[in-house]
PDB file of C-alpha atoms and ligand atoms in Angstrom:
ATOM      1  CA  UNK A   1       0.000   0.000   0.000  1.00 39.00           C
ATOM      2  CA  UNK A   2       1.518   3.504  -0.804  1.00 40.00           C
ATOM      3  CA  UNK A   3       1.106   4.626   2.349  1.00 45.00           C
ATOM      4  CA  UNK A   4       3.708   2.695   4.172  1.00 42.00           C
ATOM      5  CA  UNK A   5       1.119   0.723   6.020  1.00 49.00           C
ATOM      6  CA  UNK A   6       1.264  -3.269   6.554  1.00 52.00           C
ATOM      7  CA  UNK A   7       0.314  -4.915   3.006  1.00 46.00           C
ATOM      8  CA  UNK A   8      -2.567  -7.464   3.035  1.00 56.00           C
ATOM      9  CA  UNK A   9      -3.231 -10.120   0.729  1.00 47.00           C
ATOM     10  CA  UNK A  10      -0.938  -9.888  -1.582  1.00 56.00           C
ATOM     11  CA  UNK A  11      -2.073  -6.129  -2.158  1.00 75.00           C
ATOM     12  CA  UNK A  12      -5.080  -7.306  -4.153  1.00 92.00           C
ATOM     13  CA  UNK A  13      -8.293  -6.048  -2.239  1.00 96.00           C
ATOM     14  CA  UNK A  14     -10.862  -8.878  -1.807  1.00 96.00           C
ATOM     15  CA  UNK A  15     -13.643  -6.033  -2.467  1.00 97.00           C
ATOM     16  CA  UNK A  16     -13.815  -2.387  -4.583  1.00 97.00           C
ATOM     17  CA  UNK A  17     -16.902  -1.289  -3.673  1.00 97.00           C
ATOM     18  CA  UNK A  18     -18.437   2.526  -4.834  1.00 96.00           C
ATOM     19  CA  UNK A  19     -19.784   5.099  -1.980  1.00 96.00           C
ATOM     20  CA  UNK A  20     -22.951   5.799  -3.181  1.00 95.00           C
ATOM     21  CA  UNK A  21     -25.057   8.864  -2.170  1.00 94.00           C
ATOM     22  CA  UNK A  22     -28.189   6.370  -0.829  1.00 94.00           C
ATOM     23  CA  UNK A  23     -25.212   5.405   1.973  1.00 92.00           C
ATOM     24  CA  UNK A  24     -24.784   8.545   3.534  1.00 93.00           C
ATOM     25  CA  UNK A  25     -25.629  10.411   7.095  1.00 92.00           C
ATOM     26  CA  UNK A  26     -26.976  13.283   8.471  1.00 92.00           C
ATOM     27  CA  UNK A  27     -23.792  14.683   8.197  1.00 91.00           C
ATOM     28  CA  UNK A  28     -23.195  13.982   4.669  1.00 91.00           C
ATOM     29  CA  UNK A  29     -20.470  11.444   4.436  1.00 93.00           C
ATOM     30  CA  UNK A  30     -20.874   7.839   4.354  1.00 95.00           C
ATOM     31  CA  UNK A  31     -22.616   6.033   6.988  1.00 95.00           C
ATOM     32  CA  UNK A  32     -20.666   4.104   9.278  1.00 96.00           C
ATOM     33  CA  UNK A  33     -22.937   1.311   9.240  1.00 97.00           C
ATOM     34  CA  UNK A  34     -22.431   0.738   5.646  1.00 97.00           C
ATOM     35  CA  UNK A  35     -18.569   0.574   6.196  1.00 98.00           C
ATOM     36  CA  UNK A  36     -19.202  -2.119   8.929  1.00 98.00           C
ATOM     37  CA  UNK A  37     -21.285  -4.419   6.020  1.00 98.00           C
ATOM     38  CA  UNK A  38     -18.437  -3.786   3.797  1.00 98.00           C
ATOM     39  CA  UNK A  39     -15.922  -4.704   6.043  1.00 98.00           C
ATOM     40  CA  UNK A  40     -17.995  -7.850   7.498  1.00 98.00           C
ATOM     41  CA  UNK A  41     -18.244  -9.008   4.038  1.00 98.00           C
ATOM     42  CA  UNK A  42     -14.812  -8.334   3.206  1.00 98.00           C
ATOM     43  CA  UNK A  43     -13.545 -10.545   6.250  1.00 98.00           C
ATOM     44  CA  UNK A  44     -15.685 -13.311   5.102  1.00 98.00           C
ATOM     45  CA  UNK A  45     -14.070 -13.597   2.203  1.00 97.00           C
ATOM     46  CA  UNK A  46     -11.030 -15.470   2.997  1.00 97.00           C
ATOM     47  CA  UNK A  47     -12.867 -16.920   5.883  1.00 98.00           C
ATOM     48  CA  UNK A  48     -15.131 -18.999   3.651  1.00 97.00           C
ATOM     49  CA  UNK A  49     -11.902 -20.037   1.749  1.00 97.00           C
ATOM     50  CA  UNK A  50     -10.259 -21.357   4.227  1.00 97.00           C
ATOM     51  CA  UNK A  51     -12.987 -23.051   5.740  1.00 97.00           C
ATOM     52  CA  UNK A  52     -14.502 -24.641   2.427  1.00 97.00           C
ATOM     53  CA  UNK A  53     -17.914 -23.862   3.232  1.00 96.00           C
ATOM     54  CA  UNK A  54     -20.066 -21.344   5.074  1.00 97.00           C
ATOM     55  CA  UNK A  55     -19.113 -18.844   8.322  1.00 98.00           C
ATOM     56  CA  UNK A  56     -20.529 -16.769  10.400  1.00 98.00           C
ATOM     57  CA  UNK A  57     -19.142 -13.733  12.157  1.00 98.00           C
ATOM     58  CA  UNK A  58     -19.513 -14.406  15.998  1.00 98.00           C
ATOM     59  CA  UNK A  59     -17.636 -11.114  17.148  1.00 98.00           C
ATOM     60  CA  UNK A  60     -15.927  -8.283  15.909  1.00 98.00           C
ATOM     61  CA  UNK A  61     -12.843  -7.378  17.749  1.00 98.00           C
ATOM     62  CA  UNK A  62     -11.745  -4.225  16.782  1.00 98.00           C
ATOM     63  CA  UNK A  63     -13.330  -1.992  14.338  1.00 98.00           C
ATOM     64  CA  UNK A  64     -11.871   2.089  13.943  1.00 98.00           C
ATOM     65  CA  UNK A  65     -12.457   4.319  12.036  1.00 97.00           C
ATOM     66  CA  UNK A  66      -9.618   6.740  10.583  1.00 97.00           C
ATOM     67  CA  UNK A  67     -11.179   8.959   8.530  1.00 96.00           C
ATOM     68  CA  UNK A  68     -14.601   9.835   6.569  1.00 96.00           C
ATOM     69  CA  UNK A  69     -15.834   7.889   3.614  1.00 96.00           C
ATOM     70  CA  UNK A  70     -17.145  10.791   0.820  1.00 95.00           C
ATOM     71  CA  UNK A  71     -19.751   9.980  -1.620  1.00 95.00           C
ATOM     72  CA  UNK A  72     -18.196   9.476  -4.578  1.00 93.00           C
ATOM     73  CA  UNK A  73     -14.924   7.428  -3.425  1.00 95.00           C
ATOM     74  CA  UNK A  74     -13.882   3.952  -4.563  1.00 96.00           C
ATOM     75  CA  UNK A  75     -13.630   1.745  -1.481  1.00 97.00           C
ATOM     76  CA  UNK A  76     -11.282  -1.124  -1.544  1.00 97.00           C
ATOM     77  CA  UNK A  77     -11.252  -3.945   1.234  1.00 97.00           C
ATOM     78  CA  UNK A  78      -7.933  -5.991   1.997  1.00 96.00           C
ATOM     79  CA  UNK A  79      -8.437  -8.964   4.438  1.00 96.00           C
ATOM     80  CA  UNK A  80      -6.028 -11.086   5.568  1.00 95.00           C
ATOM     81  CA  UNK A  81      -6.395 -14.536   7.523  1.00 96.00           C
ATOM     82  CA  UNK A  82      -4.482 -13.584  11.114  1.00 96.00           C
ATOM     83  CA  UNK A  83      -5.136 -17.000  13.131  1.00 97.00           C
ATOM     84  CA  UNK A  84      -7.306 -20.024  12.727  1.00 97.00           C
ATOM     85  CA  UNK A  85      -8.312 -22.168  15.764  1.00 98.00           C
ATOM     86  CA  UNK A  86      -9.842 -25.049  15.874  1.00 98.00           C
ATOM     87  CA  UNK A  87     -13.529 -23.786  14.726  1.00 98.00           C
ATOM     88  CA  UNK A  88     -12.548 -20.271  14.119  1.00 98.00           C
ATOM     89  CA  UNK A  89     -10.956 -18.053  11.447  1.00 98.00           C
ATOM     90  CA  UNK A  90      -9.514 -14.276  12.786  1.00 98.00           C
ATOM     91  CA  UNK A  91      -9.347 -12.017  10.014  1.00 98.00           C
ATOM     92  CA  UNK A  92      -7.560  -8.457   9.786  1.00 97.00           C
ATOM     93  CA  UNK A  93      -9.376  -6.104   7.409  1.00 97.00           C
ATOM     94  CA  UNK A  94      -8.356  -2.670   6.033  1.00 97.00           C
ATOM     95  CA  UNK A  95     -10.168   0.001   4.350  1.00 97.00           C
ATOM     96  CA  UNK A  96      -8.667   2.430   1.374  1.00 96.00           C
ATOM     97  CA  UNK A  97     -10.478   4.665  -0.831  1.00 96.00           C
ATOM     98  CA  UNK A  98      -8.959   6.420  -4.224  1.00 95.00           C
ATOM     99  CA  UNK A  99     -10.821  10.239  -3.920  1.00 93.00           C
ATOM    100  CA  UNK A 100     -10.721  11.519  -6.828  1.00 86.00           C
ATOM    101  CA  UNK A 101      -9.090  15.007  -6.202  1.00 82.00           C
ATOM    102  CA  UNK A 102      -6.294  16.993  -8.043  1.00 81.00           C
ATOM    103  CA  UNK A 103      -3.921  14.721  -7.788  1.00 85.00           C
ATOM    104  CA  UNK A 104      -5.886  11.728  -6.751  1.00 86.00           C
ATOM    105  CA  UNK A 105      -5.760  10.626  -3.185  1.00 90.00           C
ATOM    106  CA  UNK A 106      -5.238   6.800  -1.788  1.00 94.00           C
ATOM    107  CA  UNK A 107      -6.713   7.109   2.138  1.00 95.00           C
ATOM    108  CA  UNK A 108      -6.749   4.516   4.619  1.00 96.00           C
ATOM    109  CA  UNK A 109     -10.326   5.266   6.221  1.00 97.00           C
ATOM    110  CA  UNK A 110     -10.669   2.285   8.549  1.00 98.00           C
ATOM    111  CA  UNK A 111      -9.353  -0.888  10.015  1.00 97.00           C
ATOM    112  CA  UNK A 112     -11.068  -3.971  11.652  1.00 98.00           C
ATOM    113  CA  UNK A 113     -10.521  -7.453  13.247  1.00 98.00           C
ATOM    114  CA  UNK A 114     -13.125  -9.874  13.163  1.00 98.00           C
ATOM    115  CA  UNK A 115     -13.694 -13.573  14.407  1.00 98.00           C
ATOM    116  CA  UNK A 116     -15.768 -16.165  11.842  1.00 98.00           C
ATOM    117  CA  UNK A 117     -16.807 -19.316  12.638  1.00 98.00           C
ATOM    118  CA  UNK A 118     -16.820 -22.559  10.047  1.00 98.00           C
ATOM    119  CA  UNK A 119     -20.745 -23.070  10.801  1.00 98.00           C
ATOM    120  CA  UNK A 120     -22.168 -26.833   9.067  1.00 98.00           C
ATOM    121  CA  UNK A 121     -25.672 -27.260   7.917  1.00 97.00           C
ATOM    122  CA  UNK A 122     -27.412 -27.283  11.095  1.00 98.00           C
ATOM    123  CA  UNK A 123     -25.901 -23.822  11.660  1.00 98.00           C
ATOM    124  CA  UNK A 124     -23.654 -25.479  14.219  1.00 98.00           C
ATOM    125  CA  UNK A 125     -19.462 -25.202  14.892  1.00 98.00           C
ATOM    126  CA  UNK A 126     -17.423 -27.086  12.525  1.00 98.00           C
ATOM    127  CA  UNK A 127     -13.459 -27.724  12.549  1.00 98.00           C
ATOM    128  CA  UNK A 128     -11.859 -25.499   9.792  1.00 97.00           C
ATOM    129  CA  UNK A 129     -10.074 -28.142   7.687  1.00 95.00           C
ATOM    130  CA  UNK A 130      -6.613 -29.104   8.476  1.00 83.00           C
ATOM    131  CA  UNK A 131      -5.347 -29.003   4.816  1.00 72.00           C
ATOM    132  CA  UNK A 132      -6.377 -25.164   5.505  1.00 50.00           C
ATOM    133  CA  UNK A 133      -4.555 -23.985   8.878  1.00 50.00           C
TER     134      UNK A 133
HETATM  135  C1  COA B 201     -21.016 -18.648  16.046  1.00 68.62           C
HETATM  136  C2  COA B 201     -21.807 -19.783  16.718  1.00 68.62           C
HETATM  137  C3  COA B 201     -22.174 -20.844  15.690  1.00 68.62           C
HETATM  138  C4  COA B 201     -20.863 -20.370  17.776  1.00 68.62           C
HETATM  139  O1  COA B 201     -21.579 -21.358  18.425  1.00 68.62           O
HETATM  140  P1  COA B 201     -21.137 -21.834  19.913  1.00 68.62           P
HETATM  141  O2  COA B 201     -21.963 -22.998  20.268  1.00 68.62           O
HETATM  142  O3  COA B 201     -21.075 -20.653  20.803  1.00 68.62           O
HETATM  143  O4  COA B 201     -19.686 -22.377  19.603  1.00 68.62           O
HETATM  144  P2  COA B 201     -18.405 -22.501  20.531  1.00 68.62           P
HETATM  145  O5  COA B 201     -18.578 -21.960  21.899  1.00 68.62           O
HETATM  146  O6  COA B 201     -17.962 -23.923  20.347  1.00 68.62           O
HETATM  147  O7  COA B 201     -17.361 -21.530  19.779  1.00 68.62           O
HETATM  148  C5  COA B 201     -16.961 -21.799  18.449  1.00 68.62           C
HETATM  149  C6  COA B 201     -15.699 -21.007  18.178  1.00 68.62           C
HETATM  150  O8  COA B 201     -16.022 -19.623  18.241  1.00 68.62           O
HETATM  151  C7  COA B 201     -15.148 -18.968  19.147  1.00 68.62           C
HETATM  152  N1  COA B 201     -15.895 -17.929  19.802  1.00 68.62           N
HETATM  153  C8  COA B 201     -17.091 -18.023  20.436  1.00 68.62           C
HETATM  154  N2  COA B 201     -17.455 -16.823  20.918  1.00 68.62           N
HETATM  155  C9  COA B 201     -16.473 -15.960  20.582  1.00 68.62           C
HETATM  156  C10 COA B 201     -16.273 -14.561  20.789  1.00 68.62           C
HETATM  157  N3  COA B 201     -17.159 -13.817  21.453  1.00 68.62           N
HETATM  158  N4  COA B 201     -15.160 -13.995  20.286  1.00 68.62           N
HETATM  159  C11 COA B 201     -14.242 -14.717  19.602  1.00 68.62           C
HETATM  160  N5  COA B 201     -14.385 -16.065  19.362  1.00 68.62           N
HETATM  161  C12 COA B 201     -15.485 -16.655  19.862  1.00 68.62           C
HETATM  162  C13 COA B 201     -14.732 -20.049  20.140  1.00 68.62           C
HETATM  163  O9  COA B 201     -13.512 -19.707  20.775  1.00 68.62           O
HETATM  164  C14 COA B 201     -14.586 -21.238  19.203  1.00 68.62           C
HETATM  165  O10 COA B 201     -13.367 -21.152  18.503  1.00 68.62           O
HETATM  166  P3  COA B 201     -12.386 -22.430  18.297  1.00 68.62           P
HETATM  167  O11 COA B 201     -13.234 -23.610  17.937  1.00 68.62           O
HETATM  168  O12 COA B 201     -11.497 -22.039  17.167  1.00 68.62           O
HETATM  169  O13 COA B 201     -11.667 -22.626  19.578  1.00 68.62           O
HETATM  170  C15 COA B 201     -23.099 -19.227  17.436  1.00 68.62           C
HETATM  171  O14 COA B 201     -22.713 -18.411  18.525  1.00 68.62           O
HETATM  172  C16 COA B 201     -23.963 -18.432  16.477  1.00 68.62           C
HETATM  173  O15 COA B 201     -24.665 -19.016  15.644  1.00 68.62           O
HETATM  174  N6  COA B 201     -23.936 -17.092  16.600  1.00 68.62           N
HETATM  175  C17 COA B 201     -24.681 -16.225  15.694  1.00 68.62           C
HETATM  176  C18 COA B 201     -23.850 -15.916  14.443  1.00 68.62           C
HETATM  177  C19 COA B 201     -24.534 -14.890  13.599  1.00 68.62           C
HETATM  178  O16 COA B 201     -25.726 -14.932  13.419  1.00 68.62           O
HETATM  179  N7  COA B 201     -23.729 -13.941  13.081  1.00 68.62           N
HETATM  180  C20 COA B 201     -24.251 -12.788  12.382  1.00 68.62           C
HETATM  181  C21 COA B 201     -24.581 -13.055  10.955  1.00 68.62           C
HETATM  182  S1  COA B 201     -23.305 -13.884  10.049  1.00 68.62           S
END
């Protein structure tokens, strides 16, 4: 990442995702809520990878937020796995947007930690597969 801040998988965001002027406050930015659902999806991403079949979140660690979101911003997601246990995946997720100002700005707007679990079909805990740890 250009701004000297940890790179996360591979550099390649798992999501790009356009702020769109139905997500936005009372203030006028972008709704914090709608970051959250970005960010939750963006975790599950490798989460369901690793675990070769469904998740669900069961907490959410650590979740800040840096700076604003603006309407009009390209938001890109980078997870990365941080620890699996034996039923649960930790995942590290950071937030960018490109603004496009003169010249165009690359801002990291939030970062997140979140905890899925490898869930089976009766919605219950399953062991993440070895081949995957
Ligand atoms: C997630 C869920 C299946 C876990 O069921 P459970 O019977 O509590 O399971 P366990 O106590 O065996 O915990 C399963 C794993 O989750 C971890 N875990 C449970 N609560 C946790 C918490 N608050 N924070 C972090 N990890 C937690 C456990 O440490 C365990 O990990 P491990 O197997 O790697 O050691 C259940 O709580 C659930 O269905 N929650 C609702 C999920 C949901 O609806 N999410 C929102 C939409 S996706």
């Amino acid at each position: 990442m250009p701004d000297g801040h940890e790179l996360l998988a591979g550099d390649e965001p798992v999501l790009r995702v356009p702020a769109r002027p139905a997500d936005i406050n009372a203030g006028g930015d972008i709704f914090g809520g709608w970051i959250m659902s970005q960010v939750d999806i963006a975790g599950s991403i490798p989460a369901v990878a690793l675990a070769q079949g469904r998740v669900v979140t069961v907490a959410v660690q650590r979740l800040v937020f840096l700076k604003p979101v603006k309407v009009g911003d390209l938001v890109s997601l980078y997870a990365r796995v941080e620890s699996v246990g034996r039923t649960s995946i930790r995942v590290a997720v950071e937030v960018y947007v490109h603004r496009r100002l003169s010249p165009p700005e690359f801002i990291h707007v939030c970062e997140a930690e979140l905890t899925y679990v490898a869930i089976d079909e009766q919605g219950k805990p399953r062991p993440v597969p070895k081949s995957a740890g």
